[in-house]
Tab-separated table of C-alpha atoms and ligand atoms in Angstrom:
chain	number	residue	atom	x	y	z
A	15	MET	CA	33.951	-38.338	8.654
A	16	THR	CA	31.980	-37.650	5.474
A	17	PRO	CA	28.238	-37.778	6.175
A	18	ILE	CA	26.173	-40.574	4.668
A	19	ASP	CA	23.956	-39.150	1.938
A	20	VAL	CA	20.671	-40.774	2.946
A	21	ILE	CA	19.688	-42.635	6.092
A	22	ILE	CA	16.346	-44.404	5.799
A	23	ILE	CA	14.904	-45.221	9.211
A	24	GLY	CA	12.792	-48.345	8.825
A	25	GLY	CA	13.517	-51.250	6.512
A	26	GLY	CA	10.049	-52.587	5.775
A	27	ALA	CA	8.169	-52.258	2.493
A	28	GLY	CA	8.533	-48.486	2.188
A	29	GLY	CA	12.090	-48.115	3.468
A	30	LEU	CA	13.620	-50.981	1.501
A	31	SER	CA	11.841	-49.921	-1.679
A	32	CYS	CA	13.192	-46.398	-1.217
A	33	GLY	CA	16.722	-47.716	-0.616
A	34	ILE	CA	16.656	-50.091	-3.592
A	35	THR	CA	15.399	-47.394	-5.969
A	36	LEU	CA	17.951	-44.853	-4.724
A	37	ALA	CA	20.819	-47.330	-4.991
A	38	SER	CA	19.749	-48.459	-8.469
A	39	ALA	CA	20.887	-45.066	-9.787
A	40	HIS	CA	24.466	-45.628	-8.680
A	41	GLN	CA	25.867	-45.748	-12.231
A	42	LYS	CA	24.410	-42.382	-13.250
A	43	SER	CA	27.131	-39.755	-13.731
A	44	TRP	CA	25.468	-37.405	-11.228
A	45	PHE	CA	25.237	-40.064	-8.497
A	46	ASP	CA	28.916	-39.480	-7.610
A	47	ASP	CA	30.058	-41.479	-4.589
A	48	ARG	CA	26.868	-41.204	-2.590
A	49	ARG	CA	25.950	-43.776	0.055
A	50	ILE	CA	22.593	-45.049	1.293
A	51	VAL	CA	22.019	-46.679	4.685
A	52	VAL	CA	18.809	-48.353	5.861
A	53	VAL	CA	18.460	-48.707	9.644
A	54	ASP	CA	15.976	-51.358	10.744
A	55	ASP	CA	15.026	-53.270	13.874
A	56	ASP	CA	13.019	-56.040	12.168
A	57	ARG	CA	9.477	-55.224	13.290
A	58	SER	CA	7.910	-54.881	9.824
A	59	ASP	CA	4.219	-55.692	9.483
A	60	LEU	CA	5.333	-57.917	6.622
A	61	ASN	CA	6.598	-60.398	9.212
A	62	GLN	CA	2.925	-61.289	9.846
A	63	ALA	CA	1.728	-61.321	6.244
A	64	LEU	CA	0.916	-63.978	3.657
A	65	LEU	CA	0.773	-62.281	0.277
A	66	ASN	CA	-1.742	-63.374	-2.327
A	67	ASN	CA	-2.484	-59.957	-3.805
A	68	ALA	CA	0.844	-58.118	-4.085
A	69	PRO	CA	1.285	-57.488	-7.821
A	70	GLY	CA	4.227	-59.382	-9.287
A	71	ILE	CA	4.894	-61.318	-6.075
A	72	PRO	CA	4.117	-65.056	-6.407
A	73	MET	CA	0.937	-65.973	-4.498
A	74	GLY	CA	1.671	-67.671	-1.192
A	75	THR	CA	4.854	-65.700	-0.564
A	76	THR	CA	5.237	-64.895	3.113
A	77	GLY	CA	6.152	-61.394	4.193
A	78	THR	CA	9.336	-62.678	5.820
A	79	MET	CA	10.395	-64.226	2.494
A	80	LEU	CA	9.645	-60.956	0.715
A	81	LEU	CA	11.630	-58.948	3.280
A	82	GLU	CA	14.618	-61.261	2.817
A	83	THR	CA	14.402	-60.902	-0.982
A	84	MET	CA	14.307	-57.107	-0.680
A	85	ARG	CA	17.237	-57.096	1.760
A	86	GLN	CA	19.272	-59.178	-0.711
A	87	GLN	CA	18.256	-56.831	-3.529
A	88	LEU	CA	19.471	-53.832	-1.516
A	89	ALA	CA	22.746	-55.580	-0.666
A	90	ALA	CA	23.406	-56.244	-4.367
A	91	PHE	CA	24.075	-52.526	-4.866
A	92	PRO	CA	27.555	-51.483	-3.721
A	93	VAL	CA	26.379	-48.074	-2.507
A	94	ALA	CA	23.762	-49.371	-0.061
A	95	SER	CA	23.824	-51.169	3.261
A	96	LEU	CA	21.464	-52.257	6.002
A	97	VAL	CA	22.273	-51.632	9.657
A	98	GLU	CA	20.379	-53.777	12.149
A	99	ALA	CA	19.645	-51.309	14.923
A	100	ARG	CA	16.906	-49.151	16.392
A	101	ALA	CA	17.050	-45.419	15.773
A	102	LEU	CA	16.443	-43.534	18.999
A	103	ARG	CA	16.786	-39.876	18.023
A	104	VAL	CA	17.099	-37.695	14.919
A	105	ARG	CA	18.193	-34.137	15.158
A	106	ARG	CA	19.569	-31.453	12.889
A	107	HIS	CA	23.329	-31.125	12.980
A	108	PRO	CA	24.481	-27.560	13.686
A	109	GLU	CA	26.472	-27.466	10.410
A	110	SER	CA	24.308	-29.399	7.968
A	111	GLY	CA	22.117	-32.470	7.708
A	112	PHE	CA	21.214	-34.677	10.625
A	113	GLU	CA	22.642	-36.977	13.238
A	114	VAL	CA	20.802	-40.208	13.979
A	115	ALA	CA	21.439	-41.833	17.365
A	116	LEU	CA	21.197	-45.637	17.222
A	117	ASP	CA	20.816	-48.161	20.030
A	118	ASN	CA	24.169	-49.735	19.051
A	119	GLY	CA	25.887	-46.641	20.479
A	120	THR	CA	26.738	-44.990	17.155
A	121	THR	CA	25.449	-41.617	15.912
A	122	PRO	CA	25.962	-41.488	12.150
A	123	ARG	CA	25.612	-38.172	10.337
A	124	CYS	CA	23.703	-37.824	7.090
A	125	LEU	CA	22.505	-35.165	4.673
A	126	THR	CA	18.983	-36.520	4.139
A	127	VAL	CA	16.662	-38.590	6.345
A	128	VAL	CA	13.718	-40.703	5.181
A	129	LEU	CA	11.287	-41.797	7.897
A	130	ALA	CA	9.720	-45.173	7.025
A	131	THR	CA	8.877	-46.607	10.425
A	132	GLY	CA	5.367	-47.792	9.608
A	133	TYR	CA	2.059	-46.412	10.918
A	134	LYS	CA	1.684	-48.275	14.216
A	135	ARG	CA	4.141	-46.582	16.535
A	136	TRP	CA	6.296	-43.465	16.805
A	137	GLU	CA	9.313	-43.702	19.106
A	138	LEU	CA	11.874	-41.337	17.627
A	139	GLU	CA	12.891	-38.272	19.591
A	140	GLY	CA	14.369	-35.034	18.384
A	141	LEU	CA	12.139	-33.798	15.565
A	142	SER	CA	10.127	-30.595	15.783
A	143	THR	CA	6.915	-32.267	14.571
A	144	ASP	CA	4.862	-35.215	15.769
A	145	PRO	CA	2.755	-37.556	13.649
A	146	CYS	CA	-0.986	-36.986	13.435
A	147	ARG	CA	-3.889	-39.400	12.948
A	148	HIS	CA	-3.478	-41.485	9.806
A	149	PRO	CA	-6.041	-40.486	7.138
A	150	ARG	CA	-6.625	-44.031	5.832
A	151	GLY	CA	-5.541	-46.226	8.715
A	152	GLY	CA	-8.930	-47.200	10.135
A	153	LYS	CA	-7.957	-47.401	13.776
A	154	PRO	CA	-7.459	-44.067	15.580
A	155	THR	CA	-4.034	-45.172	16.811
A	156	ARG	CA	-2.563	-45.287	13.275
A	157	LEU	CA	-0.098	-42.475	12.565
A	158	ALA	CA	1.065	-40.365	9.632
A	159	PHE	CA	3.083	-37.227	8.960
A	160	ASP	CA	1.964	-34.306	6.849
A	161	HIS	CA	4.142	-33.713	3.789
A	162	ASP	CA	4.162	-31.880	0.476
A	163	GLU	CA	3.499	-33.542	-2.894
A	164	ALA	CA	7.129	-34.748	-2.982
A	165	TYR	CA	6.701	-36.487	0.408
A	166	CYS	CA	8.972	-33.853	1.942
A	167	MET	CA	8.154	-32.790	5.525
A	168	GLU	CA	10.792	-30.094	5.729
A	169	SER	CA	14.164	-29.486	4.087
A	170	ASP	CA	15.959	-32.829	3.496
A	171	LEU	CA	13.441	-34.753	5.628
A	172	TYR	CA	11.086	-37.153	3.816
A	173	VAL	CA	8.440	-39.644	4.884
A	174	ALA	CA	7.737	-42.969	3.117
A	175	GLY	CA	5.601	-46.095	3.431
A	176	LEU	CA	2.412	-46.041	5.484
A	177	LEU	CA	3.760	-43.252	7.708
A	178	ALA	CA	3.223	-41.012	4.669
A	179	GLY	CA	-0.513	-41.750	4.739
A	180	GLY	CA	-0.934	-44.620	2.262
A	181	SER	CA	-3.350	-47.503	2.757
A	182	SER	CA	-1.952	-50.726	4.189
A	183	GLN	CA	-1.009	-52.676	1.073
A	184	PHE	CA	2.500	-53.746	0.184
A	185	ALA	CA	2.240	-52.170	-3.289
A	186	ILE	CA	1.197	-48.818	-1.837
A	187	ALA	CA	3.845	-48.705	0.905
A	188	SER	CA	6.620	-49.771	-1.467
A	189	GLY	CA	5.313	-47.442	-4.186
A	190	ILE	CA	5.549	-44.435	-1.887
A	191	GLY	CA	9.094	-45.528	-0.995
A	192	ALA	CA	10.041	-45.599	-4.676
A	193	GLN	CA	8.428	-42.186	-5.260
A	194	VAL	CA	10.435	-40.659	-2.394
A	195	ALA	CA	13.596	-42.095	-3.942
A	196	VAL	CA	12.738	-40.563	-7.316
A	197	GLU	CA	12.194	-37.174	-5.663
A	198	ILE	CA	15.619	-37.359	-3.976
A	199	LEU	CA	17.304	-38.602	-7.176
A	200	SER	CA	15.708	-35.764	-9.159
A	201	GLY	CA	17.242	-33.301	-6.713
A	202	TRP	CA	20.672	-34.868	-7.192
A	203	ALA	CA	20.303	-34.964	-10.975
A	204	GLY	CA	19.115	-31.356	-11.147
A	205	LYS	CA	16.196	-32.411	-13.359
A	206	ARG	CA	13.229	-34.793	-13.245
A	207	THR	CA	14.588	-38.312	-13.524
A	208	HIS	CA	13.818	-41.987	-12.879
A	209	VAL	CA	15.843	-45.184	-13.214
A	210	HIS	CA	15.031	-47.711	-15.959
A	211	ASP	CA	17.150	-50.667	-17.017
A	212	VAL	CA	16.674	-52.588	-20.273
A	213	PRO	CA	17.692	-56.113	-21.235
A	214	VAL	CA	21.038	-56.428	-23.001
A	215	PRO	CA	20.435	-57.941	-26.486
A	216	ASP	CA	21.772	-61.479	-26.913
A	217	LYS	CA	24.276	-61.200	-29.823
A	218	SER	CA	25.174	-64.905	-29.847
A	219	SER	CA	22.329	-65.990	-32.190
B	6	FAD	C1	-1.274	-59.372	9.445
B	6	FAD	C2	-0.940	-58.544	8.216
B	6	FAD	C3	-1.202	-59.054	6.969
B	6	FAD	C4	-0.943	-58.304	5.824
B	6	FAD	N1	-1.237	-58.829	4.607
B	6	FAD	C5	-1.039	-58.098	3.485
B	6	FAD	C6	-1.417	-58.610	2.212
B	6	FAD	O1	-1.913	-59.736	2.086
B	6	FAD	N2	-1.206	-57.827	1.117
B	6	FAD	C7	-0.652	-56.588	1.203
B	6	FAD	O2	-0.465	-55.935	0.171
B	6	FAD	N3	-0.299	-56.066	2.413
B	6	FAD	C8	-0.497	-56.782	3.545
B	6	FAD	N4	-0.156	-56.265	4.769
B	6	FAD	C9	0.293	-54.871	4.837
B	6	FAD	C10	1.813	-54.674	4.661
B	6	FAD	O3	2.520	-55.529	5.517
B	6	FAD	C11	2.111	-53.192	4.966
B	6	FAD	O4	1.335	-52.365	4.123
B	6	FAD	C12	3.568	-52.813	4.808
B	6	FAD	O5	4.407	-53.693	5.513
B	6	FAD	C13	3.780	-51.384	5.293
B	6	FAD	O6	5.084	-50.973	4.973
B	6	FAD	P1	5.840	-49.863	5.837
B	6	FAD	O7	7.201	-49.763	5.268
B	6	FAD	O8	5.031	-48.643	5.939
B	6	FAD	O9	5.897	-50.451	7.319
B	6	FAD	P2	6.588	-51.813	7.789
B	6	FAD	O10	6.702	-52.792	6.671
B	6	FAD	O11	5.870	-52.224	9.023
B	6	FAD	O12	8.088	-51.369	8.113
B	6	FAD	C14	8.412	-50.454	9.112
B	6	FAD	C15	9.828	-50.813	9.555
B	6	FAD	O13	10.344	-49.772	10.368
B	6	FAD	C16	11.112	-50.371	11.390
B	6	FAD	N5	11.244	-49.416	12.486
B	6	FAD	C17	10.253	-48.803	13.163
B	6	FAD	N6	10.765	-47.952	14.067
B	6	FAD	C18	12.115	-48.058	13.943
B	6	FAD	C19	13.218	-47.436	14.605
B	6	FAD	N7	13.037	-46.515	15.565
B	6	FAD	N8	14.486	-47.773	14.252
B	6	FAD	C20	14.694	-48.693	13.274
B	6	FAD	N9	13.701	-49.310	12.607
B	6	FAD	C21	12.431	-48.987	12.960
B	6	FAD	C22	10.375	-51.644	11.756
B	6	FAD	O14	11.234	-52.591	12.357
B	6	FAD	C23	9.895	-52.097	10.378
B	6	FAD	O15	10.814	-53.022	9.786
B	6	FAD	C24	-0.393	-57.002	5.938
B	6	FAD	C25	-0.108	-56.488	7.201
B	6	FAD	C26	-0.388	-57.244	8.326
B	6	FAD	C27	-0.104	-56.657	9.694
């Protein structure tokens, strides 16, 4: 079976933002027939949040409402899907890419992995590195991975959201997710790129 192009582990602020931004490029000629999968087990910190300071989000929005909006936004793109499952293990496939073992008994293969599991726990087995203390997390139990300026930990392995070291604000976690997507898209495009849409002019008047 053809490997999925990107599996994002964690569908909170960072992971969903990464998936939405990746999928929004699906009409670019260089996107080809790539596929994006977000794996999530519904433990986002957003489930506890009431947002009055997230830019562009109406004040009083609950985090659960925002998660649902982002999930619907992801689902609107034909190249993306959300799998409700817990990832148990990630390891390099002997040929190329990775295989991700899920608690639903499947082990999908993919070419690129984005880790976006938040900064409170680390449960995945199989990687050669472990997270270290988060630089901006306050509590000593908060976790982050080292990465380069493109949020890349090692070849084809990225980190997004708070696990990449950002402070705990929705805008920061989702912003890092979008930046990771732009880095991956730029690799696919073979040049620096980003995805902008513009309104279609109304010709009726
Ligand atoms: C009580 C509270 C109030 C907050 N209020 C605000 C606020 O007012 N304004 C603001 O800007 N920010 C607020 N935040 C912060 C905001 O919620 C976080 O910054 C943001 O959710 C972090 O995004 P993330 O993607 O890094 O992690 P999360 O959103 O926590 O997402 C991580 C996701 O990874 C999934 N996951 C983890 N491990 C696995 C696995 N092995 N397999 C599959 N899925 C996995 C989890 O289920 C989760 O959905 C608040 C947070 C809390 C806790």
